[in-house]
PDB file of C-alpha atoms in Angstrom:
ATOM      1  CA  MET A   1      -0.158   0.026  -0.142  1.00  0.00           C
ATOM      2  CA  PRO A   2       1.636   3.401  -0.766  1.00  0.00           C
ATOM      3  CA  SER A   3       2.553   5.886   2.117  1.00  0.00           C
ATOM      4  CA  THR A   4       0.832   8.770   2.413  1.00  0.00           C
ATOM      5  CA  ALA A   5       3.009   9.599   6.165  1.00  0.00           C
ATOM      6  CA  PRO A   6       4.462  13.421   6.746  1.00  0.00           C
ATOM      7  CA  SER A   7       7.161  13.423   4.259  1.00  0.00           C
ATOM      8  CA  ALA A   8      11.224  12.066   5.793  1.00  0.00           C
ATOM      9  CA  PRO A   9      13.617  14.857   4.857  1.00  0.00           C
ATOM     10  CA  VAL A  10      15.336  14.710   1.427  1.00  0.00           C
ATOM     11  CA  PRO A  11      18.576  15.125   1.336  1.00  0.00           C
ATOM     12  CA  GLN A  12      19.881  18.666  -0.476  1.00  0.00           C
ATOM     13  CA  GLY A  13      21.362  17.893  -3.185  1.00  0.00           C
ATOM     14  CA  GLU A  14      21.147  14.472  -3.411  1.00  0.00           C
ATOM     15  CA  HIS A  15      19.256  13.999  -7.410  1.00  0.00           C
ATOM     16  CA  GLU A  16      17.849  17.133  -7.016  1.00  0.00           C
ATOM     17  CA  PRO A  17      18.666  19.445 -10.173  1.00  0.00           C
ATOM     18  CA  ARG A  18      20.135  23.223  -9.305  1.00  0.00           C
ATOM     19  CA  PRO A  19      19.726  24.517 -13.016  1.00  0.00           C
ATOM     20  CA  ASP A  20      20.707  27.423 -14.402  1.00  0.00           C
ATOM     21  CA  PRO A  21      17.740  29.719 -15.822  1.00  0.00           C
ATOM     22  CA  GLN A  22      19.285  32.244 -17.508  1.00  0.00           C
ATOM     23  CA  ALA A  23      21.904  29.980 -18.781  1.00  0.00           C
ATOM     24  CA  LEU A  24      19.680  27.429 -20.457  1.00  0.00           C
ATOM     25  CA  THR A  25      16.893  30.229 -21.506  1.00  0.00           C
ATOM     26  CA  SER A  26      18.332  33.605 -21.699  1.00  0.00           C
ATOM     27  CA  ASN A  27      17.129  35.165 -25.413  1.00  0.00           C
ATOM     28  CA  PRO A  28      19.754  36.807 -26.915  1.00  0.00           C
ATOM     29  CA  ASP A  29      17.160  38.721 -27.688  1.00  0.00           C
ATOM     30  CA  PRO A  30      17.381  41.289 -24.435  1.00  0.00           C
ATOM     31  CA  SER A  31      14.060  43.111 -24.974  1.00  0.00           C
ATOM     32  CA  GLN A  32      12.950  39.562 -24.939  1.00  0.00           C
ATOM     33  CA  ASN A  33      13.970  38.125 -21.657  1.00  0.00           C
ATOM     34  CA  ALA A  34      12.272  38.794 -18.379  1.00  0.00           C
ATOM     35  CA  PRO A  35      13.735  41.658 -16.413  1.00  0.00           C
ATOM     36  CA  THR A  36      15.398  38.219 -14.628  1.00  0.00           C
ATOM     37  CA  ASP A  37      17.529  37.687 -17.554  1.00  0.00           C
ATOM     38  CA  VAL A  38      15.002  34.916 -18.169  1.00  0.00           C
ATOM     39  CA  ASP A  39      12.944  33.653 -21.059  1.00  0.00           C
ATOM     40  CA  TYR A  40      10.645  30.695 -20.448  1.00  0.00           C
ATOM     41  CA  THR A  41       8.415  30.964 -23.458  1.00  0.00           C
ATOM     42  CA  PRO A  42       8.894  27.619 -25.542  1.00  0.00           C
ATOM     43  CA  HIS A  43      10.480  28.497 -28.965  1.00  0.00           C
ATOM     44  CA  PRO A  44       9.749  24.748 -30.566  1.00  0.00           C
ATOM     45  CA  GLU A  45      11.537  25.555 -33.446  1.00  0.00           C
ATOM     46  CA  SER A  46      14.938  26.004 -31.269  1.00  0.00           C
ATOM     47  CA  SER A  47      13.899  22.953 -29.426  1.00  0.00           C
ATOM     48  CA  LEU A  48      17.178  20.050 -28.850  1.00  0.00           C
ATOM     49  CA  LYS A  49      16.622  16.882 -30.782  1.00  0.00           C
ATOM     50  CA  VAL A  50      16.460  14.053 -28.253  1.00  0.00           C
ATOM     51  CA  PRO A  51      16.338  10.444 -28.629  1.00  0.00           C
ATOM     52  CA  PRO A  52      13.267   9.075 -28.656  1.00  0.00           C
ATOM     53  CA  GLU A  53      13.003   7.744 -24.973  1.00  0.00           C
ATOM     54  CA  ARG A  54      13.600  11.067 -23.940  1.00  0.00           C
ATOM     55  CA  GLU A  55      10.946  12.059 -26.256  1.00  0.00           C
ATOM     56  CA  ALA A  56       8.923   9.738 -24.752  1.00  0.00           C
ATOM     57  CA  ILE A  57       9.596  10.869 -21.018  1.00  0.00           C
ATOM     58  CA  VAL A  58       7.888  14.428 -21.894  1.00  0.00           C
ATOM     59  CA  LYS A  59       5.162  13.390 -23.266  1.00  0.00           C
ATOM     60  CA  ALA A  60       4.045  11.813 -20.438  1.00  0.00           C
ATOM     61  CA  ILE A  61       4.806  14.648 -17.737  1.00  0.00           C
ATOM     62  CA  THR A  62       3.295  16.709 -20.458  1.00  0.00           C
ATOM     63  CA  ASN A  63      -0.213  14.624 -20.582  1.00  0.00           C
ATOM     64  CA  LEU A  64       0.175  14.795 -16.779  1.00  0.00           C
ATOM     65  CA  TYR A  65      -0.108  18.047 -16.385  1.00  0.00           C
ATOM     66  CA  SER A  66      -2.653  18.647 -19.250  1.00  0.00           C
ATOM     67  CA  GLY A  67      -5.152  16.089 -17.066  1.00  0.00           C
ATOM     68  CA  SER A  68      -4.848  12.424 -18.502  1.00  0.00           C
ATOM     69  CA  ALA A  69      -3.757  11.053 -14.832  1.00  0.00           C
ATOM     70  CA  ASN A  70      -3.468   7.329 -15.960  1.00  0.00           C
ATOM     71  CA  LYS A  71      -1.280   4.863 -14.629  1.00  0.00           C
ATOM     72  CA  GLU A  72       1.027   4.753 -17.965  1.00  0.00           C
ATOM     73  CA  ASP A  73       1.977   8.417 -17.566  1.00  0.00           C
ATOM     74  CA  MET A  74       2.364   7.788 -13.665  1.00  0.00           C
ATOM     75  CA  GLU A  75       5.174   4.758 -15.029  1.00  0.00           C
ATOM     76  CA  VAL A  76       7.629   7.535 -15.770  1.00  0.00           C
ATOM     77  CA  TYR A  77       8.728   8.282 -11.849  1.00  0.00           C
ATOM     78  CA  ALA A  78      10.699   6.235  -9.896  1.00  0.00           C
ATOM     79  CA  GLU A  79       8.687   5.140  -7.011  1.00  0.00           C
ATOM     80  CA  LYS A  80      10.752   7.077  -4.859  1.00  0.00           C
ATOM     81  CA  ALA A  81      10.349  10.077  -7.129  1.00  0.00           C
ATOM     82  CA  VAL A  82      10.184  13.676  -5.779  1.00  0.00           C
ATOM     83  CA  TYR A  83       8.149  16.079  -7.759  1.00  0.00           C
ATOM     84  CA  ASP A  84       8.746  19.671  -6.630  1.00  0.00           C
ATOM     85  CA  ASP A  85       7.127  23.284  -7.684  1.00  0.00           C
ATOM     86  CA  PRO A  86       5.970  26.618  -6.149  1.00  0.00           C
ATOM     87  CA  TRP A  87       2.789  24.949  -4.295  1.00  0.00           C
ATOM     88  CA  SER A  88       3.576  21.276  -3.528  1.00  0.00           C
ATOM     89  CA  PHE A  89       6.746  18.654  -2.172  1.00  0.00           C
ATOM     90  CA  CYS A  90       6.427  15.037  -2.896  1.00  0.00           C
ATOM     91  CA  ASP A  91       8.388  12.790  -2.126  1.00  0.00           C
ATOM     92  CA  THR A  92       6.800   9.311  -3.424  1.00  0.00           C
ATOM     93  CA  ARG A  93       5.057   8.684  -6.821  1.00  0.00           C
ATOM     94  CA  TYR A  94       2.129   8.113  -5.172  1.00  0.00           C
ATOM     95  CA  LYS A  95       2.574  11.057  -3.662  1.00  0.00           C
ATOM     96  CA  ILE A  96       3.072  13.153  -7.334  1.00  0.00           C
ATOM     97  CA  ALA A  97       0.170  10.922  -8.820  1.00  0.00           C
ATOM     98  CA  GLY A  98      -2.283  12.880  -5.935  1.00  0.00           C
ATOM     99  CA  GLN A  99      -0.805  16.057  -7.927  1.00  0.00           C
ATOM    100  CA  TRP A 100      -1.559  15.123 -10.986  1.00  0.00           C
ATOM    101  CA  TYR A 101      -4.879  13.540 -11.093  1.00  0.00           C
ATOM    102  CA  GLY A 102      -6.408  16.872  -8.876  1.00  0.00           C
ATOM    103  CA  ILE A 103      -5.346  18.253 -12.480  1.00  0.00           C
ATOM    104  CA  PRO A 104      -9.622  17.629 -14.139  1.00  0.00           C
ATOM    105  CA  LYS A 105     -10.840  18.004 -10.534  1.00  0.00           C
ATOM    106  CA  LEU A 106      -9.472  21.661 -10.595  1.00  0.00           C
ATOM    107  CA  PHE A 107      -9.478  22.671 -14.034  1.00  0.00           C
ATOM    108  CA  THR A 108     -11.921  22.352 -17.191  1.00  0.00           C
ATOM    109  CA  SER A 109      -8.898  21.915 -18.889  1.00  0.00           C
ATOM    110  CA  SER A 110      -4.928  21.979 -19.350  1.00  0.00           C
ATOM    111  CA  ARG A 111      -3.330  21.926 -22.010  1.00  0.00           C
ATOM    112  CA  THR A 112      -0.010  22.151 -23.166  1.00  0.00           C
ATOM    113  CA  LEU A 113       0.687  24.593 -25.940  1.00  0.00           C
ATOM    114  CA  ALA A 114       4.175  24.561 -26.204  1.00  0.00           C
ATOM    115  CA  THR A 115       7.071  22.915 -24.967  1.00  0.00           C
ATOM    116  CA  GLU A 116      11.426  23.645 -25.917  1.00  0.00           C
ATOM    117  CA  ILE A 117      14.178  21.012 -25.048  1.00  0.00           C
ATOM    118  CA  VAL A 118      16.413  23.223 -23.199  1.00  0.00           C
ATOM    119  CA  LEU A 119      19.114  20.327 -22.180  1.00  0.00           C
ATOM    120  CA  SER A 120      19.846  16.986 -22.355  1.00  0.00           C
ATOM    121  CA  SER A 121      22.380  15.666 -21.139  1.00  0.00           C
ATOM    122  CA  PRO A 122      23.340  12.081 -18.873  1.00  0.00           C
ATOM    123  CA  ASP A 123      21.397  12.835 -15.997  1.00  0.00           C
ATOM    124  CA  THR A 124      19.170  15.748 -16.310  1.00  0.00           C
ATOM    125  CA  LEU A 125      16.215  17.184 -18.837  1.00  0.00           C
ATOM    126  CA  SER A 126      15.119  20.189 -19.026  1.00  0.00           C
ATOM    127  CA  TRP A 127      12.425  22.918 -21.172  1.00  0.00           C
ATOM    128  CA  LYS A 128      10.364  25.616 -21.470  1.00  0.00           C
ATOM    129  CA  GLN A 129       6.418  24.910 -21.016  1.00  0.00           C
ATOM    130  CA  THR A 130       3.553  26.898 -21.818  1.00  0.00           C
ATOM    131  CA  GLN A 131       0.175  25.203 -19.730  1.00  0.00           C
ATOM    132  CA  GLU A 132      -2.577  26.941 -20.271  1.00  0.00           C
ATOM    133  CA  TYR A 133      -5.027  26.112 -17.205  1.00  0.00           C
ATOM    134  CA  THR A 134      -8.781  26.555 -17.386  1.00  0.00           C
ATOM    135  CA  PRO A 135      -9.871  26.714 -13.920  1.00  0.00           C
ATOM    136  CA  LYS A 136     -13.309  25.140 -13.133  1.00  0.00           C
ATOM    137  CA  LEU A 137     -14.838  27.714 -10.849  1.00  0.00           C
ATOM    138  CA  LEU A 138     -13.762  30.858 -12.771  1.00  0.00           C
ATOM    139  CA  HIS A 139     -14.030  30.451 -16.515  1.00  0.00           C
ATOM    140  CA  TYR A 140     -10.806  32.003 -17.888  1.00  0.00           C
ATOM    141  CA  SER A 141      -8.261  30.634 -19.723  1.00  0.00           C
ATOM    142  CA  LYS A 142      -4.866  31.671 -18.223  1.00  0.00           C
ATOM    143  CA  PRO A 143      -0.927  30.733 -19.891  1.00  0.00           C
ATOM    144  CA  VAL A 144       2.008  29.348 -17.678  1.00  0.00           C
ATOM    145  CA  ASP A 145       5.418  29.414 -18.234  1.00  0.00           C
ATOM    146  CA  SER A 146       7.761  27.254 -16.550  1.00  0.00           C
ATOM    147  CA  LEU A 147      11.321  25.547 -16.429  1.00  0.00           C
ATOM    148  CA  VAL A 148      10.734  22.046 -15.848  1.00  0.00           C
ATOM    149  CA  THR A 149      14.329  19.696 -14.546  1.00  0.00           C
ATOM    150  CA  CYS A 150      13.681  15.926 -14.066  1.00  0.00           C
ATOM    151  CA  THR A 151      16.869  13.861 -13.023  1.00  0.00           C
ATOM    152  CA  LEU A 152      16.852  10.551 -14.303  1.00  0.00           C
ATOM    153  CA  ASP A 153      18.028   7.486 -13.190  1.00  0.00           C
ATOM    154  CA  ALA A 154      20.637   4.373 -14.489  1.00  0.00           C
ATOM    155  CA  GLU A 155      16.761   3.215 -15.713  1.00  0.00           C
ATOM    156  CA  GLY A 156      15.952   6.456 -16.855  1.00  0.00           C
ATOM    157  CA  LYS A 157      12.607   6.883 -14.992  1.00  0.00           C
ATOM    158  CA  VAL A 158      12.627  10.815 -13.218  1.00  0.00           C
ATOM    159  CA  ILE A 159      13.930  10.256  -9.783  1.00  0.00           C
ATOM    160  CA  TYR A 160      13.188  14.455  -8.876  1.00  0.00           C
ATOM    161  CA  HIS A 161      10.979  15.854 -10.840  1.00  0.00           C
ATOM    162  CA  LYS A 162      11.337  20.550 -10.307  1.00  0.00           C
ATOM    163  CA  ASP A 163       8.789  22.982 -11.570  1.00  0.00           C
ATOM    164  CA  GLN A 164      10.401  26.703 -12.192  1.00  0.00           C
ATOM    165  CA  TRP A 165       7.414  29.345 -12.115  1.00  0.00           C
ATOM    166  CA  ASN A 166      10.636  32.361 -11.911  1.00  0.00           C
ATOM    167  CA  HIS A 167      14.226  32.072 -11.585  1.00  0.00           C
ATOM    168  CA  LYS A 168      14.271  31.692  -8.042  1.00  0.00           C
ATOM    169  CA  ASP A 169      15.808  28.169  -6.856  1.00  0.00           C
ATOM    170  CA  TYR A 170      13.782  26.369  -3.750  1.00  0.00           C
ATOM    171  CA  SER A 171      15.405  27.298  -0.951  1.00  0.00           C
ATOM    172  CA  HIS A 172      13.048  23.768   1.133  1.00  0.00           C
ATOM    173  CA  LYS A 173      13.116  26.362   4.237  1.00  0.00           C
ATOM    174  CA  GLY A 174      10.456  27.773   6.435  1.00  0.00           C
ATOM    175  CA  LEU A 175       6.566  28.372   6.027  1.00  0.00           C
ATOM    176  CA  GLY A 176       6.097  27.837   1.907  1.00  0.00           C
ATOM    177  CA  LYS A 177       8.699  24.519   2.720  1.00  0.00           C
ATOM    178  CA  VAL A 178       6.099  23.175   5.064  1.00  0.00           C
ATOM    179  CA  MET A 179       2.906  24.235   3.356  1.00  0.00           C
ATOM    180  CA  LYS A 180       4.236  22.603   0.045  1.00  0.00           C
ATOM    181  CA  THR A 181       5.323  19.414   2.149  1.00  0.00           C
ATOM    182  CA  MET A 182       1.614  18.991   3.879  1.00  0.00           C
ATOM    183  CA  ASN A 183       0.257  19.469   0.192  1.00  0.00           C
ATOM    184  CA  GLY A 184       1.857  16.952  -1.021  1.00  0.00           C
ATOM    185  CA  ASP A 185       1.269  14.098   1.793  1.00  0.00           C
ATOM    186  CA  TYR A 186      -2.596  14.990   2.457  1.00  0.00           C
ATOM    187  CA  LEU A 187      -3.803  15.726  -1.437  1.00  0.00           C
ATOM    188  CA  THR A 188      -3.924  11.951  -2.133  1.00  0.00           C
ATOM    189  CA  GLY A 189      -6.806  12.244   0.780  1.00  0.00           C
ATOM    190  CA  VAL A 190      -8.871  14.300  -1.341  1.00  0.00           C
ATOM    191  CA  THR A 191      -7.617  12.509  -5.212  1.00  0.00           C
ATOM    192  CA  ARG A 192      -7.510   9.078  -4.503  1.00  0.00           C
ATOM    193  CA  PRO A 193      -5.103   8.225  -6.974  1.00  0.00           C
ATOM    194  CA  PRO A 194      -5.539   4.298  -7.748  1.00  0.00           C
ATOM    195  CA  LYS A 195      -3.678   2.119  -4.575  1.00  0.00           C
ATOM    196  CA  ASP A 196      -1.428   0.334  -6.883  1.00  0.00           C
ATOM    197  CA  LEU A 197       0.579   3.114  -8.850  1.00  0.00           C
TER     198      LEU A 197
END
């Protein structure tokens, strides 16, 4: 049975990607950058060419962002994978599923409008992404640009998934980290993903 117990501390630096947003995303035309010298808007024509197995990772994860909420796409993650974004910190695949299975419950639609792969190394895959969210209660669509970076294990499974919405990395300290961890630990009780993930 998957654990929903509170998260144990994850040693910082172990598997956590630390991308350099300016180096990975800065546009040669400064007018296209945010004031922080990042450009998270994808330019698909500039996307790096990657092997099919890397394309499959991006496809599975963008499917999840788009509300697929299925076990096949969840298999991209290792069992003890970490998911880390501005709102949540999850330290198992089951807790990660709690986030993805919530998408159809919260949004009328969630669409990946574009991606651009900006880094593909032996253990890291990064891409820029534009996701358009339409909340059920508000009935308007909002696109969100972000930098997604995944650390991969020897089998090509995602062991750390970081989603950054601005140039700042996460400190894993203070009240913000407490709230993120609580969200990751207990959302499965609301979204109820399959127990056998």
